[in-house]
XYZ file of C-alpha atoms in Angstrom:
676
model
C -94.023 7.647 -6.448
C -93.673 11.322 -5.555
C -94.978 14.198 -7.776
C -91.569 14.723 -9.347
C -91.360 11.004 -10.271
C -94.779 11.064 -11.655
C -94.096 14.137 -13.618
C -90.997 12.643 -15.141
C -92.675 9.440 -16.182
C -95.474 11.547 -17.798
C -92.965 13.634 -19.859
C -90.965 10.493 -20.909
C -94.354 9.096 -22.241
C -95.214 12.293 -23.987
C -91.591 12.465 -25.645
C -92.155 8.873 -26.717
C -95.342 9.831 -28.514
C -93.644 12.768 -30.263
C -90.862 10.520 -31.336
C -93.089 7.878 -32.929
C -95.300 10.595 -34.434
C -92.409 12.144 -36.057
C -91.366 8.879 -37.521
C -94.896 8.035 -38.595
C -95.879 11.258 -40.188
C -92.614 12.620 -41.463
C -90.398 9.663 -42.037
C -92.902 7.097 -43.095
C -91.684 4.591 -40.484
C -93.273 2.712 -37.771
C -91.145 1.457 -34.958
C -94.013 0.151 -32.836
C -97.364 -1.431 -33.498
C -100.562 0.735 -33.572
C -101.669 -1.271 -30.509
C -98.604 -0.312 -28.527
C -98.839 3.355 -29.662
C -102.369 3.412 -28.483
C -101.430 1.956 -25.180
C -98.828 4.727 -24.462
C -101.287 7.264 -25.560
C -103.929 5.807 -23.156
C -101.401 5.832 -20.262
C -100.692 9.463 -20.859
C -104.472 10.400 -20.954
C -105.023 8.373 -17.869
C -102.262 10.126 -15.903
C -103.694 13.474 -16.834
C -106.997 12.448 -15.572
C -105.554 11.112 -12.224
C -103.198 14.024 -11.626
C -104.349 17.644 -12.367
C -100.856 19.046 -12.349
C -99.761 17.039 -15.475
C -99.873 19.263 -18.576
C -97.883 19.593 -21.837
C -98.570 21.252 -25.163
C -97.247 18.148 -26.770
C -99.589 15.765 -25.060
C -102.075 13.819 -27.272
C -104.896 15.488 -25.432
C -103.480 18.894 -27.009
C -101.848 17.832 -30.339
C -102.571 15.746 -33.268
C -100.057 14.159 -35.723
C -96.800 15.944 -36.102
C -95.697 19.417 -37.378
C -95.474 19.465 -41.152
C -91.957 18.786 -42.689
C -89.900 21.629 -44.426
C -90.196 19.916 -47.762
C -93.527 21.329 -48.615
C -95.309 24.581 -48.115
C -97.315 24.831 -44.937
C -101.046 25.730 -45.174
C -103.558 26.063 -42.310
C -106.604 23.991 -42.409
C -109.730 26.210 -42.341
C -111.209 23.638 -39.927
C -108.797 21.511 -37.867
C -108.229 17.938 -38.912
C -108.731 16.271 -35.394
C -107.942 12.739 -34.155
C -110.456 10.421 -32.732
C -110.783 8.766 -29.254
C -110.290 5.051 -29.398
C -112.538 2.190 -28.248
C -111.257 -1.361 -27.771
C -114.217 -3.177 -26.469
C -117.950 -3.159 -25.612
C -117.353 -1.313 -22.330
C -115.625 1.511 -24.182
C -118.557 1.875 -26.510
C -121.087 1.758 -23.846
C -119.239 4.541 -22.022
C -118.990 6.575 -25.355
C -122.742 6.291 -25.844
C -123.484 7.036 -22.170
C -121.551 10.388 -22.422
C -123.535 11.338 -25.493
C -126.793 10.596 -23.720
C -125.719 12.680 -20.703
C -124.518 15.522 -22.768
C -127.797 15.564 -24.652
C -130.017 14.744 -21.730
C -131.382 11.730 -23.516
C -133.199 8.830 -21.790
C -132.144 5.238 -22.053
C -135.089 4.533 -24.387
C -133.860 7.091 -26.935
C -131.981 5.733 -29.883
C -128.813 7.251 -31.492
C -128.224 6.511 -35.100
C -124.586 6.019 -36.272
C -122.714 6.016 -39.489
C -120.307 3.033 -39.116
C -117.435 3.389 -41.581
C -114.447 1.141 -41.772
C -111.206 2.998 -41.037
C -108.788 2.706 -43.845
C -105.070 2.525 -42.819
C -103.864 5.064 -45.168
C -102.909 8.909 -45.253
C -105.382 11.510 -44.488
C -105.856 14.374 -46.973
C -108.107 17.389 -47.272
C -109.201 18.557 -50.751
C -110.303 22.159 -51.175
C -112.860 22.926 -53.852
C -114.059 26.215 -55.024
C -117.026 26.553 -57.478
C -116.635 22.802 -58.267
C -112.930 22.954 -58.957
C -110.244 21.150 -57.066
C -107.714 24.018 -56.262
C -105.661 22.634 -53.406
C -104.788 19.545 -51.390
C -103.378 19.295 -47.865
C -101.856 16.561 -45.702
C -103.167 16.271 -42.175
C -99.792 17.656 -40.693
C -100.364 18.418 -36.953
C -104.059 18.906 -37.479
C -103.928 22.721 -37.684
C -101.432 22.968 -40.332
C -100.800 20.630 -43.310
C -98.491 20.255 -46.200
C -99.446 21.400 -49.736
C -99.246 18.200 -51.759
C -101.704 19.293 -54.466
C -99.656 18.283 -57.484
C -99.205 14.839 -56.091
C -102.931 14.495 -55.106
C -103.902 15.479 -58.777
C -102.261 12.097 -60.041
C -104.958 10.180 -58.372
C -107.781 9.237 -60.706
C -110.182 8.740 -57.776
C -110.125 12.627 -57.020
C -112.461 14.487 -59.263
C -110.786 17.632 -60.628
C -114.045 19.427 -61.527
C -117.626 18.759 -60.163
C -120.635 20.178 -61.866
C -123.438 18.803 -59.721
C -126.051 21.374 -58.902
C -126.052 20.733 -55.154
C -122.269 20.737 -54.797
C -121.328 23.512 -52.316
C -119.763 26.734 -53.372
C -116.674 25.942 -51.223
C -115.940 22.698 -49.437
C -112.928 20.875 -47.986
C -113.452 17.171 -48.582
C -111.662 14.837 -46.290
C -110.651 11.295 -47.087
C -107.818 8.686 -47.182
C -105.064 8.029 -49.717
C -104.218 4.348 -49.879
C -102.813 1.519 -51.979
C -104.918 -1.680 -52.546
C -103.087 -4.927 -51.308
C -102.920 -6.393 -54.827
C -101.199 -3.285 -56.077
C -98.879 -3.216 -53.219
C -97.593 -6.655 -53.824
C -96.093 -5.333 -57.116
C -94.044 -2.681 -55.222
C -93.606 -4.374 -51.893
C -89.702 -4.553 -52.222
C -89.551 -0.766 -52.070
C -91.828 -0.360 -49.084
C -92.539 -1.934 -45.586
C -96.337 -1.847 -45.903
C -99.273 -0.326 -47.959
C -99.384 2.758 -45.669
C -95.788 3.583 -45.997
C -96.174 3.156 -49.803
C -98.952 5.717 -49.952
C -97.225 8.062 -47.516
C -93.838 7.841 -49.324
C -95.626 8.441 -52.675
C -97.432 11.434 -51.515
C -94.221 13.046 -50.284
C -92.466 12.988 -53.610
C -91.196 16.341 -54.650
C -91.775 15.187 -58.371
C -95.357 14.404 -59.034
C -94.321 12.359 -62.082
C -92.935 9.695 -59.649
C -96.209 9.738 -57.626
C -98.270 9.140 -60.824
C -96.543 5.790 -61.258
C -97.802 4.467 -57.845
C -101.450 3.086 -58.042
C -102.828 5.362 -55.313
C -106.582 5.362 -54.437
C -108.719 7.872 -52.650
C -112.010 7.280 -50.541
C -113.774 10.216 -49.185
C -115.681 10.133 -45.758
C -116.071 13.647 -44.333
C -115.748 17.368 -44.797
C -114.210 20.246 -42.962
C -115.057 23.863 -43.986
C -118.092 24.256 -46.130
C -120.240 26.953 -47.604
C -123.525 26.253 -49.173
C -123.969 22.656 -47.999
C -127.619 21.529 -47.613
C -127.394 18.036 -46.070
C -128.590 16.986 -42.830
C -127.024 13.660 -41.940
C -123.638 11.900 -42.435
C -125.165 8.915 -44.382
C -126.852 11.460 -46.702
C -123.601 13.167 -47.226
C -121.847 9.936 -48.124
C -124.602 9.340 -50.718
C -123.962 12.680 -52.294
C -120.212 11.984 -52.332
C -120.878 9.139 -54.719
C -123.200 11.464 -56.830
C -120.317 13.976 -56.926
C -117.899 11.456 -58.301
C -116.011 10.455 -55.282
C -115.541 6.830 -54.121
C -116.701 5.862 -50.548
C -116.052 2.810 -48.468
C -118.431 -0.002 -49.742
C -118.837 -1.365 -46.254
C -120.343 1.803 -44.777
C -123.493 1.137 -42.732
C -126.196 2.957 -40.753
C -126.599 1.312 -37.311
C -128.440 1.729 -34.096
C -127.478 0.373 -30.660
C -124.153 -0.784 -29.158
C -124.881 -4.323 -29.546
C -125.380 -3.974 -33.281
C -122.137 -1.976 -33.515
C -120.409 -5.000 -31.866
C -122.054 -7.359 -34.283
C -120.872 -5.305 -37.311
C -117.444 -4.923 -35.807
C -117.028 -8.757 -35.384
C -118.262 -9.370 -38.961
C -115.723 -6.893 -40.558
C -112.927 -8.121 -38.439
C -113.356 -11.596 -39.826
C -113.943 -10.274 -43.293
C -110.990 -7.831 -43.392
C -108.673 -10.482 -45.008
C -110.944 -10.539 -47.999
C -111.131 -6.754 -48.397
C -108.833 -5.261 -51.070
C -107.305 -2.641 -48.676
C -106.202 -2.541 -45.066
C -108.699 -1.541 -42.393
C -107.679 -1.297 -38.740
C -111.111 -0.488 -37.166
C -114.495 1.095 -37.619
C -115.237 4.888 -37.102
C -118.726 5.567 -35.566
C -120.153 8.983 -36.111
C -123.533 10.403 -34.728
C -125.456 10.454 -37.983
C -127.377 13.567 -37.369
C -125.382 16.775 -38.230
C -127.514 18.811 -35.868
C -126.606 16.520 -33.017
C -122.976 16.779 -33.992
C -123.099 20.513 -33.713
C -124.678 20.207 -30.185
C -122.199 17.587 -29.021
C -119.085 19.611 -30.315
C -115.588 18.730 -29.204
C -113.702 17.726 -26.195
C -110.002 18.708 -26.128
C -108.718 17.649 -29.585
C -111.378 15.066 -30.480
C -115.048 15.137 -31.358
C -117.608 13.868 -28.775
C -119.811 12.608 -31.674
C -117.351 10.129 -33.099
C -114.945 7.278 -31.951
C -112.715 4.735 -33.616
C -113.405 1.109 -32.646
C -110.041 -0.676 -33.268
C -109.563 -4.264 -34.495
C -107.001 -6.679 -32.919
C -103.470 -5.492 -33.811
C -102.166 -6.297 -37.116
C -98.647 -6.014 -35.919
C -96.791 -6.629 -32.645
C -93.303 -6.944 -31.181
C -91.280 -10.052 -30.556
C -87.600 -11.173 -30.171
C -85.786 -12.576 -33.243
C -84.426 -15.962 -32.098
C -82.690 -16.865 -35.323
C -82.310 -15.868 -38.897
C -82.577 -18.823 -41.348
C -82.146 -18.835 -45.152
C -84.597 -20.781 -47.250
C -83.720 -21.618 -50.725
C -86.341 -21.902 -53.504
C -86.461 -23.885 -56.683
C -84.815 -21.214 -58.707
C -82.020 -20.867 -56.170
C -83.307 -17.684 -54.520
C -81.978 -17.107 -50.993
C -84.899 -15.867 -48.727
C -84.052 -14.778 -45.170
C -86.676 -15.670 -42.616
C -86.742 -14.479 -38.934
C -87.681 -17.127 -36.399
C -89.413 -15.169 -33.685
C -90.852 -15.870 -30.284
C -94.309 -16.903 -31.089
C -96.663 -13.860 -30.830
C -100.377 -13.331 -31.575
C -101.016 -10.790 -34.425
C -104.625 -10.242 -35.735
C -105.794 -13.317 -33.824
C -103.208 -15.676 -35.369
C -99.964 -17.050 -33.784
C -96.882 -16.018 -35.765
C -93.518 -17.555 -35.203
C -91.885 -16.757 -38.845
C -91.526 -13.446 -40.540
C -89.884 -12.914 -43.887
C -86.968 -10.454 -44.218
C -87.379 -10.256 -47.931
C -83.685 -10.076 -48.998
C -80.117 -9.362 -48.189
C -80.511 -5.561 -48.906
C -83.659 -5.251 -46.681
C -81.620 -6.811 -43.694
C -78.871 -4.297 -44.339
C -80.993 -1.329 -44.780
C -83.010 -2.086 -41.505
C -79.846 -3.497 -39.685
C -81.791 -6.516 -38.544
C -79.877 -8.880 -36.184
C -80.455 -11.997 -34.123
C -81.669 -11.006 -30.641
C -83.200 -7.804 -31.645
C -86.798 -6.743 -30.575
C -88.704 -6.372 -33.870
C -92.055 -4.949 -34.909
C -93.730 -7.684 -37.035
C -96.635 -6.971 -39.334
C -99.308 -9.341 -40.763
C -101.738 -7.593 -43.052
C -104.405 -9.205 -45.132
C -102.880 -12.054 -47.200
C -99.383 -10.539 -46.896
C -96.824 -12.981 -45.377
C -95.851 -11.658 -41.925
C -92.821 -9.408 -42.219
C -90.302 -7.447 -40.070
C -91.053 -3.696 -40.300
C -88.158 -2.525 -38.077
C -86.101 -3.239 -34.970
C -85.882 -1.220 -31.682
C -82.115 -0.165 -31.535
C -82.712 1.043 -27.883
C -83.397 -2.529 -26.755
C -80.508 -4.122 -28.757
C -78.088 -6.203 -26.590
C -74.509 -4.883 -26.188
C -73.053 -8.192 -27.674
C -75.292 -7.966 -30.727
C -73.486 -8.920 -34.022
C -74.262 -7.736 -37.567
C -75.989 -10.432 -39.671
C -73.730 -11.513 -42.533
C -75.576 -12.916 -45.424
C -74.025 -16.062 -46.792
C -71.957 -15.700 -49.961
C -72.223 -19.476 -50.369
C -75.219 -21.587 -50.557
C -76.078 -23.034 -47.091
C -77.268 -26.156 -48.778
C -74.679 -27.034 -51.380
C -71.782 -24.562 -50.671
C -72.087 -23.320 -54.202
C -71.225 -19.676 -54.928
C -74.220 -17.318 -54.575
C -74.699 -14.290 -56.971
C -76.950 -11.380 -57.764
C -78.022 -11.202 -61.252
C -77.494 -7.929 -63.312
C -80.774 -6.513 -64.596
C -79.896 -5.974 -68.326
C -82.321 -3.155 -68.654
C -81.652 -1.041 -65.434
C -77.904 -2.148 -65.323
C -78.435 -2.728 -61.492
C -77.994 -5.833 -59.486
C -81.077 -7.754 -58.493
C -82.097 -7.625 -54.743
C -82.240 -11.271 -54.615
C -79.196 -13.498 -54.065
C -79.280 -16.867 -55.749
C -77.341 -20.165 -55.688
C -75.632 -20.844 -59.064
C -76.099 -24.544 -58.843
C -77.873 -25.915 -61.748
C -79.730 -29.257 -62.134
C -80.387 -31.259 -59.025
C -76.988 -30.910 -57.172
C -78.244 -28.532 -54.482
C -80.480 -30.577 -52.087
C -82.780 -27.693 -51.122
C -83.320 -26.643 -54.881
C -83.784 -30.325 -55.873
C -86.496 -30.906 -53.221
C -88.291 -27.618 -54.191
C -88.124 -28.428 -57.802
C -89.840 -31.969 -57.159
C -92.467 -30.115 -55.114
C -93.094 -27.922 -58.078
C -93.093 -31.009 -60.391
C -95.958 -32.569 -58.492
C -97.859 -29.351 -57.709
C -101.462 -28.590 -58.677
C -100.499 -26.488 -61.706
C -97.997 -29.203 -62.976
C -98.565 -32.962 -62.738
C -101.223 -32.418 -59.936
C -100.438 -35.857 -58.391
C -103.147 -36.477 -55.739
C -101.735 -37.544 -52.344
C -98.210 -36.513 -53.182
C -97.778 -33.332 -50.969
C -94.657 -31.456 -49.991
C -94.177 -33.462 -46.844
C -94.126 -36.739 -48.822
C -91.589 -35.235 -51.123
C -89.355 -34.213 -48.268
C -89.739 -37.633 -46.588
C -89.172 -39.655 -49.772
C -86.041 -37.610 -50.540
C -84.628 -38.373 -47.079
C -84.994 -42.167 -47.440
C -83.599 -42.005 -51.161
C -86.958 -42.967 -52.822
C -87.058 -39.926 -54.809
C -84.071 -37.880 -55.941
C -85.110 -36.863 -59.520
C -88.618 -36.353 -61.023
C -88.468 -39.587 -63.027
C -88.062 -41.542 -59.877
C -91.710 -40.842 -59.002
C -92.695 -43.136 -61.780
C -90.381 -45.931 -60.602
C -91.233 -46.124 -56.879
C -90.790 -49.243 -54.763
C -94.290 -49.623 -53.423
C -93.321 -52.621 -51.361
C -90.965 -50.461 -49.437
C -93.611 -47.676 -49.126
C -96.034 -50.164 -47.580
C -93.677 -50.827 -44.815
C -93.146 -47.158 -43.916
C -94.527 -45.515 -40.759
C -97.984 -44.165 -41.447
C -98.389 -46.210 -44.727
C -100.076 -49.453 -45.581
C -101.220 -51.479 -48.435
C -104.364 -49.203 -49.102
C -102.437 -45.896 -49.003
C -99.545 -47.174 -51.095
C -102.123 -48.573 -53.626
C -103.844 -45.155 -53.822
C -100.636 -43.477 -54.454
C -99.675 -45.803 -57.288
C -103.189 -45.165 -58.805
C -102.654 -41.332 -58.612
C -99.220 -41.542 -60.088
C -100.187 -44.007 -62.928
C -103.071 -41.724 -63.927
C -100.549 -38.969 -64.552
C -98.401 -40.753 -67.084
C -100.311 -38.772 -69.744
C -99.666 -34.923 -69.767
C -99.979 -32.143 -72.169
C -96.789 -30.573 -73.584
C -97.427 -27.104 -71.937
C -97.869 -28.645 -68.402
C -94.796 -30.906 -69.037
C -92.611 -27.858 -69.787
C -94.056 -25.966 -66.850
C -93.399 -28.897 -64.490
C -89.727 -28.799 -65.169
C -89.365 -25.584 -63.153
C -87.161 -23.678 -65.572
C -86.538 -20.235 -64.337
C -88.633 -17.522 -65.897
C -90.906 -20.122 -67.568
C -94.379 -19.903 -65.837
C -97.533 -21.148 -67.001
C -98.184 -18.465 -69.760
C -94.675 -18.916 -71.109
C -94.881 -22.613 -71.135
C -98.058 -22.316 -73.031
C -96.535 -20.124 -75.685
C -93.461 -22.316 -76.119
C -95.708 -25.510 -76.436
C -97.999 -23.976 -79.097
C -94.936 -22.949 -81.183
C -93.005 -26.219 -80.893
C -96.160 -28.400 -80.960
C -94.331 -31.724 -79.956
C -92.240 -32.934 -77.130
C -89.713 -34.135 -79.842
C -89.176 -30.492 -80.854
C -88.758 -29.494 -77.246
C -86.017 -32.072 -76.790
C -84.303 -30.783 -79.830
C -83.694 -27.431 -78.106
C -80.544 -29.029 -76.453
C -79.017 -28.581 -79.932
C -77.841 -24.952 -79.633
C -78.960 -23.844 -83.112
C -82.428 -24.996 -82.387
C -82.674 -22.290 -79.804
C -83.346 -19.899 -82.613
C -86.863 -21.524 -82.843
C -87.815 -19.577 -79.754
C -86.758 -16.112 -81.070
C -89.929 -15.742 -83.154
C -92.337 -16.445 -80.288
C -94.321 -13.232 -79.259
C -93.938 -12.838 -75.468
C -90.668 -14.922 -75.214
C -87.649 -12.680 -74.863
C -83.878 -12.982 -74.312
C -84.238 -13.635 -70.473
C -86.430 -16.609 -71.147
C -84.314 -18.047 -74.083
C -81.198 -17.663 -71.908
C -82.806 -19.622 -69.080
C -83.919 -22.441 -71.408
C -80.391 -22.569 -72.850
C -78.784 -22.745 -69.461
C -81.232 -25.624 -68.490
C -80.313 -27.664 -71.328
C -76.543 -27.131 -70.893
C -76.829 -29.111 -67.580
C -76.277 -32.909 -68.022
C -78.756 -33.885 -65.108
C -81.527 -31.670 -66.541
C -80.937 -33.477 -69.895
C -81.063 -36.736 -68.254
C -84.427 -35.905 -66.498
C -86.053 -34.689 -69.707
C -84.869 -37.654 -71.802
C -86.098 -40.195 -69.106
C -89.416 -38.577 -68.676
C -89.944 -38.486 -72.410
C -89.457 -42.292 -72.479
C -91.619 -42.918 -69.469
C -94.548 -40.555 -70.182
C -96.947 -39.998 -72.931
C -96.606 -36.337 -73.683
C -99.465 -35.045 -75.799
C -98.827 -32.551 -78.581
C -99.958 -29.000 -78.041
C -103.545 -28.603 -79.322
C -104.203 -26.391 -82.304
C -106.125 -23.212 -81.191
C -109.296 -22.394 -82.917
C -108.991 -18.999 -84.617
C -112.776 -18.608 -85.066
C -114.227 -20.590 -82.133
C -117.667 -19.768 -80.359
C -115.754 -17.842 -77.615
C -113.782 -15.523 -79.983
C -113.005 -12.110 -78.456
C -114.606 -13.041 -75.069
C -112.805 -13.016 -71.815
C -113.671 -15.335 -68.905
C -112.884 -15.953 -65.354
C -113.697 -18.869 -63.122
C -114.660 -19.006 -59.386
C -115.964 -21.918 -57.322
C -115.712 -25.661 -57.834
C -116.830 -26.977 -61.217
C -118.892 -30.036 -61.721
C -117.152 -33.158 -63.407
C -114.293 -30.734 -64.569
C -111.034 -29.267 -63.193
C -110.385 -25.538 -63.351
C -107.473 -26.323 -65.593
C -109.735 -28.300 -68.048
C -112.181 -25.591 -68.216
C -109.349 -22.885 -68.905
C -108.128 -25.076 -71.671
C -111.629 -25.523 -73.161
C -111.972 -21.678 -73.181
C -108.687 -21.213 -75.033
C -109.305 -23.976 -77.397
C -112.524 -22.149 -78.471
C -110.713 -18.789 -79.053
C -111.689 -17.388 -75.662
C -109.173 -15.737 -73.206
C -108.644 -16.117 -69.406
C -108.550 -13.085 -67.034
C -106.851 -12.973 -63.647
C -109.071 -10.630 -61.982
C -112.620 -9.117 -62.141
C -112.309 -5.763 -64.079
C -114.190 -3.965 -66.785
C -112.304 -5.848 -69.315
C -113.919 -9.160 -68.193
C -116.852 -10.439 -70.313
C -118.111 -13.451 -68.241
C -117.524 -14.674 -64.706
C -118.335 -18.517 -64.524
C -119.410 -19.776 -61.234
C -119.268 -23.131 -59.783
C -119.975 -24.521 -56.305
C -119.256 -22.031 -53.429
C -117.972 -19.125 -55.586
C -116.030 -16.312 -54.098
C -118.759 -13.904 -53.047
C -116.445 -10.850 -53.412
C -115.786 -11.796 -57.138
C -119.549 -12.316 -57.863
C -120.463 -8.998 -56.179
C -117.734 -7.041 -58.057
C -118.903 -8.666 -61.340
C -122.449 -7.465 -60.610
C -121.297 -4.043 -59.693
C -119.485 -3.772 -63.098
C -122.390 -5.254 -64.971
C -120.324 -8.262 -65.967
C -122.383 -11.387 -66.894
C -122.288 -14.097 -64.352
C -122.712 -17.638 -65.848
C -123.672 -20.894 -64.259
C -121.439 -23.740 -65.531
C -124.431 -25.163 -67.577
C -124.954 -21.841 -69.222
C -121.275 -21.652 -70.219
C -121.281 -25.195 -71.566
C -124.203 -24.173 -73.863
C -121.907 -21.495 -75.277
C -119.635 -24.205 -76.272
C -122.492 -26.306 -77.882
C -121.509 -29.155 -75.448
C -123.388 -31.000 -72.824
C -122.200 -31.097 -69.270
């Protein structure tokens, strides 16, 4: 290539970076993965090193982020918010440390101490404090100038509004990251592509009342301008942040030596799925502030810090097909079948497209090159498609108006409260007419939370359906075991084991029986409420007589939506047949009377790990029978965490941090005045 061609290539790469920065910082969109963006950035920087004549004010070597939008007032940062250089492997870290040693004229025997801080994938913010009072908050913007988002930041509980600590500086700009925890994101995932977009979109609301409804968090990690700070190291500064009322990353560490940095990186990369928020790497900062001052800055990044990235959480791949999956409640879920691609160390070949509205909003089509993200426990999903790479013969995807399984009409329910249509389209087929719904209903029937039939997994349900062994739930209790013995992969022993498992489940409690039927809007808690109110399976059966539906009106926690759903269930003849036949075949135990004044009264429990000689369901039942209640997560409202074999360490550690009593199973049994 001649100089003109090199310059043209260089400018095209710089324009690409500007385009993606504008989408990322101003429009909360990400059309490529972080890994791909970093690769383009590295290409630009490598070209600049190789050819002296390549220069641009918009190059990543001269700019950070993107200019602030016009929606908010622009404010200059007193100390610029600069970006960091990236490291991707051990060699990059060795070179990083080597440059530090050379700059400081250190010997190989000298040790540099680092503060290793997991890098949260959120939105950077700078909080300006004067005399302990939070007076202004800015976004990163282009690093020199940010947006005034003070009112939105004030809605975040993690940000102290007034600090009275004696050693708090007269003036200081506290830097940190605004983010959303993964569990909180699940509740609002239909509105945003990923947790980072949710945090960014929330902070860019003109109305702070809207922002206040989003569960934003803030973790502090650094400072910009300061007046009156008397701290010598980054680790000491982090400790003081906690004393001043800020939250800091619980996985921060002080580390010496590249080998130990690598070891910690590998540990956190494996652990990142368990962490409540998204992290995309670890930032290493020279711990000593005096050394930081000596090292200073190179171009637009500090010499004393670097970001060691994890394997990409997203990547690009071609959409080979869009398939519609049908759930037990008739919900139609579109799934993109993609060319297998490695994301975060895992091969991904399927990605959810959420619903019809999401496909239309993003204009997703078969043949598109898509960015697919896999973060934490979130199912892989398509973030966006590259319109520049779209094929000329591409056709818009038309969502089916009829069920692909049974050809029944599909509808979107009207939300009675908001008066808006639901995002999910559903097959209107009731009972077991629709094959896909029927199979999913039977899978639900045998699932762990329902009948919990050992050895009767999802694949067996599908196989038995195909060969007409099981078409309705009651067929499970009338299986032809002689035929099963002769099937491929089966034999006398495996058929005998299956028979034993099924026969052991002919007795079931009323609440589990109601839940097993898979009635829409009737989950475990609602099934429990209905069972306690009706008391017997006879009374449940009588609900098919319309006037008896009034029996449900008085149940606290059961509303019109649930009653309407139960009414529709009993209006279907096949459903009635299923319930009546199961009632004859099974022994359905009456709902147990709850002790009002049991030994666990006003106490809240949570279970983790495998219990001895007792299932999790039995333990929960025992707690409730003795007036205790069950919590779904570890919070300050929890009184006791009961641990069995191999408990979840995260839950145990959180409980200890919150001073929640951790009980061994034997200690809990003593509370019940029982023997294990």
